Tab-separated table of C-alpha atoms in Angstrom:
chain	number	residue	atom	x	y	z
B	14	ASP	CA	4.951	-12.477	-8.103
B	15	ALA	CA	6.587	-14.783	-5.563
B	16	LYS	CA	4.818	-15.641	-2.322
B	17	THR	CA	6.211	-14.526	1.034
B	18	THR	CA	5.967	-15.969	4.544
B	19	GLN	CA	6.209	-13.824	7.674
B	20	PRO	CA	5.622	-14.511	11.365
B	21	THR	CA	2.180	-13.431	12.489
B	22	SER	CA	3.408	-11.292	15.366
B	23	MET	CA	6.525	-10.120	17.186
B	24	ASP	CA	7.335	-8.045	20.255
B	25	CYS	CA	10.276	-5.703	20.635
B	26	ALA	CA	11.436	-3.622	23.591
B	27	GLU	CA	11.523	0.110	23.019
B	28	GLY	CA	15.012	1.276	22.063
B	29	ARG	CA	16.134	-2.151	20.910
B	30	ALA	CA	16.553	-3.280	17.314
B	31	ALA	CA	13.545	-4.931	15.720
B	32	ASN	CA	14.446	-7.679	13.274
B	33	LEU	CA	11.559	-8.761	11.071
B	34	PRO	CA	12.147	-11.858	8.917
B	35	CYS	CA	10.591	-12.741	5.589
B	36	ASN	CA	10.913	-15.923	3.565
B	37	HIS	CA	10.570	-15.792	-0.210
B	38	SER	CA	12.069	-19.080	-1.348
B	39	THR	CA	10.496	-18.948	-4.830
B	40	ILE	CA	11.803	-15.496	-5.689
B	41	SER	CA	12.916	-14.987	-9.283
B	42	GLY	CA	16.047	-13.223	-10.398
B	43	ASN	CA	14.203	-10.085	-11.515
B	44	GLU	CA	12.002	-9.740	-8.432
B	45	TYR	CA	12.588	-7.094	-5.808
B	46	VAL	CA	11.855	-7.347	-2.092
B	47	TYR	CA	9.695	-4.479	-0.809
B	48	TRP	CA	8.708	-3.613	2.730
B	49	TYR	CA	5.722	-1.527	3.765
B	50	ARG	CA	4.113	-0.937	7.120
B	51	GLN	CA	0.616	0.061	8.105
B	52	ILE	CA	-0.156	1.749	11.374
B	53	HIS	CA	-3.700	1.171	12.536
B	54	SER	CA	-6.273	3.114	10.471
B	55	GLN	CA	-3.610	4.747	8.317
B	56	GLY	CA	-2.428	4.181	4.758
B	57	PRO	CA	0.504	1.831	4.112
B	58	GLN	CA	3.899	3.483	4.287
B	59	TYR	CA	6.740	2.490	1.993
B	60	ILE	CA	9.884	1.613	3.955
B	61	ILE	CA	12.564	0.187	1.721
B	62	HIS	CA	13.231	-2.179	-1.159
B	63	GLY	CA	16.152	-4.093	-2.651
B	64	LEU	CA	17.167	-6.599	-5.286
B	65	LYS	CA	20.201	-8.443	-3.913
B	66	ASN	CA	22.416	-5.971	-2.100
B	67	ASN	CA	21.749	-4.826	1.432
B	68	GLU	CA	20.046	-1.448	1.575
B	69	THR	CA	19.794	1.233	4.237
B	70	ASN	CA	17.805	4.436	4.463
B	71	GLU	CA	16.709	6.774	7.217
B	72	MET	CA	13.979	4.409	8.358
B	73	ALA	CA	15.486	0.943	8.226
B	74	SER	CA	17.986	-1.541	6.843
B	75	LEU	CA	17.198	-4.444	4.551
B	76	ILE	CA	19.401	-7.509	4.651
B	77	ILE	CA	18.911	-10.010	1.809
B	78	THR	CA	20.588	-13.409	2.010
B	79	GLU	CA	23.033	-14.364	-0.706
B	80	ASP	CA	20.625	-16.911	-2.203
B	81	ARG	CA	17.843	-14.252	-1.984
B	82	LYS	CA	15.434	-16.740	-0.435
B	83	SER	CA	14.934	-14.676	2.682
B	84	SER	CA	15.406	-11.182	4.016
B	85	THR	CA	15.309	-9.246	7.271
B	86	LEU	CA	14.038	-5.754	7.884
B	87	ILE	CA	15.883	-4.054	10.721
B	88	LEU	CA	14.546	-1.078	12.644
B	89	PRO	CA	17.680	-0.090	14.566
B	90	HIS	CA	16.070	1.618	17.559
B	91	ALA	CA	12.391	0.769	17.790
B	92	THR	CA	10.011	3.340	19.247
B	93	LEU	CA	6.377	3.060	20.247
B	94	ARG	CA	5.463	4.740	16.959
B	95	ASP	CA	6.904	1.745	15.101
B	96	THR	CA	4.054	-0.441	16.329
B	97	ALA	CA	2.365	-1.502	13.097
B	98	VAL	CA	1.756	-4.364	10.690
B	99	TYR	CA	4.800	-4.882	8.484
B	100	TYR	CA	4.350	-6.336	5.007
B	101	CYS	CA	7.059	-7.989	2.946
B	102	ILE	CA	6.204	-8.338	-0.724
B	103	VAL	CA	8.127	-9.575	-3.714
B	104	ARG	CA	7.436	-8.195	-7.140
B	105	VAL	CA	8.886	-7.621	-10.530
B	106	ALA	CA	9.770	-4.046	-11.316
B	107	ARG	CA	7.964	-3.115	-14.522
B	108	SER	CA	9.264	0.298	-15.315
B	109	GLY	CA	6.475	2.424	-16.767
B	110	GLY	CA	3.973	-0.386	-16.724
B	111	TYR	CA	0.936	-1.350	-14.744
B	112	GLN	CA	1.645	-2.583	-11.230
B	113	LYS	CA	-0.533	-3.859	-8.425
B	114	VAL	CA	0.418	-4.198	-4.787
B	115	THR	CA	-0.887	-7.239	-2.950
B	116	PHE	CA	-0.278	-7.595	0.760
B	117	GLY	CA	-0.267	-10.864	2.655
B	118	THR	CA	-1.086	-11.064	6.346
B	119	GLY	CA	2.158	-9.382	7.447
B	120	THR	CA	3.820	-9.281	10.867
B	121	LYS	CA	2.180	-7.341	13.647
B	122	LEU	CA	5.052	-5.702	15.522
B	123	GLN	CA	4.294	-4.555	19.046
B	124	VAL	CA	6.910	-2.256	20.578
B	125	ILE	CA	6.804	-2.531	24.341
B	126	PRO	CA	7.789	0.332	26.677
T	4	ASP	CA	4.767	19.814	1.668
T	5	GLY	CA	4.622	17.077	-0.936
T	6	GLY	CA	2.406	14.064	-0.698
T	7	ILE	CA	-0.912	12.396	-1.305
T	8	THR	CA	-4.044	13.695	0.352
T	9	GLN	CA	-7.371	11.947	0.642
T	10	SER	CA	-10.549	13.511	1.865
T	11	PRO	CA	-12.593	13.141	3.846
T	12	LYS	CA	-10.939	10.894	6.428
T	13	TYR	CA	-14.308	9.472	7.489
T	14	LEU	CA	-17.438	9.348	5.339
T	15	PHE	CA	-20.905	8.113	6.129
T	16	ARG	CA	-23.396	7.363	3.400
T	17	LYS	CA	-26.972	6.243	3.301
T	18	GLU	CA	-27.855	3.293	1.155
T	19	GLY	CA	-28.740	4.295	-2.380
T	20	GLN	CA	-26.537	7.376	-2.424
T	21	ASN	CA	-23.526	7.964	-4.608
T	22	VAL	CA	-20.450	9.399	-2.909
T	23	THR	CA	-17.132	10.715	-4.240
T	24	LEU	CA	-13.799	10.219	-2.514
T	25	SER	CA	-11.080	12.714	-3.263
T	26	CYS	CA	-7.428	11.916	-3.994
T	27	GLU	CA	-4.935	14.663	-4.747
T	28	GLN	CA	-1.163	14.478	-5.191
T	29	ASN	CA	1.548	17.062	-5.717
T	30	LEU	CA	4.324	14.579	-6.356
T	31	ASN	CA	4.070	14.914	-10.136
T	32	HIS	CA	3.621	11.151	-10.441
T	33	ASP	CA	1.933	9.934	-13.608
T	34	ALA	CA	0.213	6.790	-12.357
T	35	MET	CA	-2.483	6.664	-9.697
T	36	TYR	CA	-4.356	3.738	-8.161
T	37	TRP	CA	-7.422	3.078	-6.022
T	38	TYR	CA	-7.623	0.113	-3.633
T	39	ARG	CA	-10.074	-1.005	-0.991
T	40	GLN	CA	-9.075	-2.763	2.191
T	41	ASP	CA	-11.499	-4.756	4.293
T	42	PRO	CA	-10.840	-5.771	7.904
T	43	GLY	CA	-8.228	-8.490	8.135
T	44	GLN	CA	-7.836	-8.600	4.386
T	45	GLY	CA	-5.280	-7.371	1.931
T	46	LEU	CA	-5.636	-4.769	-0.769
T	47	ARG	CA	-7.922	-5.156	-3.754
T	48	LEU	CA	-7.421	-3.009	-6.844
T	49	ILE	CA	-10.431	-1.001	-8.029
T	50	TYR	CA	-9.120	1.252	-10.794
T	51	TYR	CA	-5.819	2.632	-11.979
T	52	SER	CA	-4.667	5.373	-14.305
T	53	GLN	CA	-1.290	5.604	-15.947
T	54	ILE	CA	-1.808	8.987	-17.616
T	55	VAL	CA	-4.301	11.822	-17.735
T	56	ASN	CA	-7.595	11.041	-19.485
T	57	ASP	CA	-6.938	7.299	-19.341
T	58	PHE	CA	-7.898	4.732	-16.716
T	59	GLN	CA	-8.384	0.986	-16.501
T	60	LYS	CA	-10.546	-1.315	-14.424
T	61	GLY	CA	-8.874	-3.313	-11.711
T	62	ASP	CA	-10.058	-6.530	-10.108
T	63	ILE	CA	-13.208	-5.168	-8.436
T	64	ALA	CA	-14.384	-2.201	-10.533
T	65	GLU	CA	-18.111	-3.002	-10.465
T	66	GLY	CA	-20.067	-0.283	-8.684
T	67	TYR	CA	-17.234	2.244	-8.887
T	68	SER	CA	-16.267	4.951	-11.351
T	69	VAL	CA	-13.281	7.271	-11.708
T	70	SER	CA	-12.039	10.197	-13.745
T	71	ARG	CA	-8.581	11.549	-14.473
T	72	GLU	CA	-8.957	15.041	-15.898
T	73	LYS	CA	-5.849	16.376	-14.178
T	74	LYS	CA	-2.546	14.771	-13.334
T	75	GLU	CA	-2.937	15.762	-9.704
T	76	SER	CA	-6.419	14.370	-9.141
T	77	PHE	CA	-8.022	10.929	-9.319
T	78	PRO	CA	-11.456	10.965	-7.641
T	79	LEU	CA	-13.360	7.744	-6.991
T	80	THR	CA	-17.148	7.605	-7.018
T	81	VAL	CA	-18.828	4.821	-5.107
T	82	THR	CA	-22.211	4.319	-6.706
T	83	SER	CA	-25.384	2.784	-5.334
T	84	ALA	CA	-24.609	-0.246	-7.492
T	85	GLN	CA	-21.767	-1.224	-5.159
T	86	LYS	CA	-23.370	-3.832	-2.935
T	87	ASN	CA	-20.962	-3.736	-0.022
T	88	PRO	CA	-19.190	-0.368	-0.019
T	89	THR	CA	-18.222	-0.168	3.655
T	90	ALA	CA	-14.419	-0.343	3.611
T	91	PHE	CA	-11.163	1.564	3.929
T	92	TYR	CA	-10.258	3.168	0.596
T	93	LEU	CA	-6.675	3.869	-0.333
T	94	CYS	CA	-5.302	5.995	-3.136
T	95	ALA	CA	-1.742	5.471	-4.321
T	96	THR	CA	0.724	6.812	-6.836
T	97	LEU	CA	3.453	4.942	-8.649
T	98	TYR	CA	6.931	6.270	-9.203
T	99	ALA	CA	10.139	4.412	-10.043
T	100	ASP	CA	8.344	1.084	-9.552
T	101	THR	CA	7.335	1.980	-5.990
T	102	GLN	CA	3.794	2.690	-4.858
T	103	TYR	CA	3.134	5.429	-2.328
T	104	PHE	CA	-0.139	5.496	-0.455
T	105	GLY	CA	-2.387	8.226	0.860
T	106	PRO	CA	-3.819	8.251	4.389
T	107	GLY	CA	-7.090	6.608	3.346
T	108	THR	CA	-10.811	7.297	3.617
T	109	ARG	CA	-13.012	5.114	5.770
T	110	LEU	CA	-16.460	4.813	4.211
T	111	THR	CA	-19.373	3.517	6.226
T	112	VAL	CA	-22.780	2.859	4.728
T	113	LEU	CA	-25.578	3.302	7.219
């Protein structure tokens, strides 16, 4: 699986959009971009994933550049409960097969009142 | 209410004791995984199971054992052979190429 690079930490004002970048310049054509977050002392929470098109769900939007070498996770209206470590991972989808999730260091997002 | 439950949330164990961590899911997902997470570190795979009555060792299986007698349940036993068991343990399921995690159990060896 391709390696990802994320900023170590970011701050965001409550109510504003949080834009979390991720670089994955060695991504392969069959690799998806996944985002998870982990609030302190809780299990990781799946947020969203995509292959090449932009995706949106009730939690966030995922914008993937046309060359797929980077992406941005957008939380449209950050709240204090969004304070967490956000992990961007890139992995091949192996339908029905064994899969292992490996997190890097992630971005610690602090939402400020 | 569908989801993955892990119990207990906190567990304390004396050295030399075996302890079993529970993981239950009602999502009807076939595959289940166990990871451990140490402070400031990523996830390390202990065991996984793709179907009932079958499981495979992950990267750090020594000192751990599992069973998969029911689709809904995948308990993890931490044995006395595990030299450094204090960690945060996470159970996960896999569905449509996405892993979903439980809330975790924090094990502390006294």
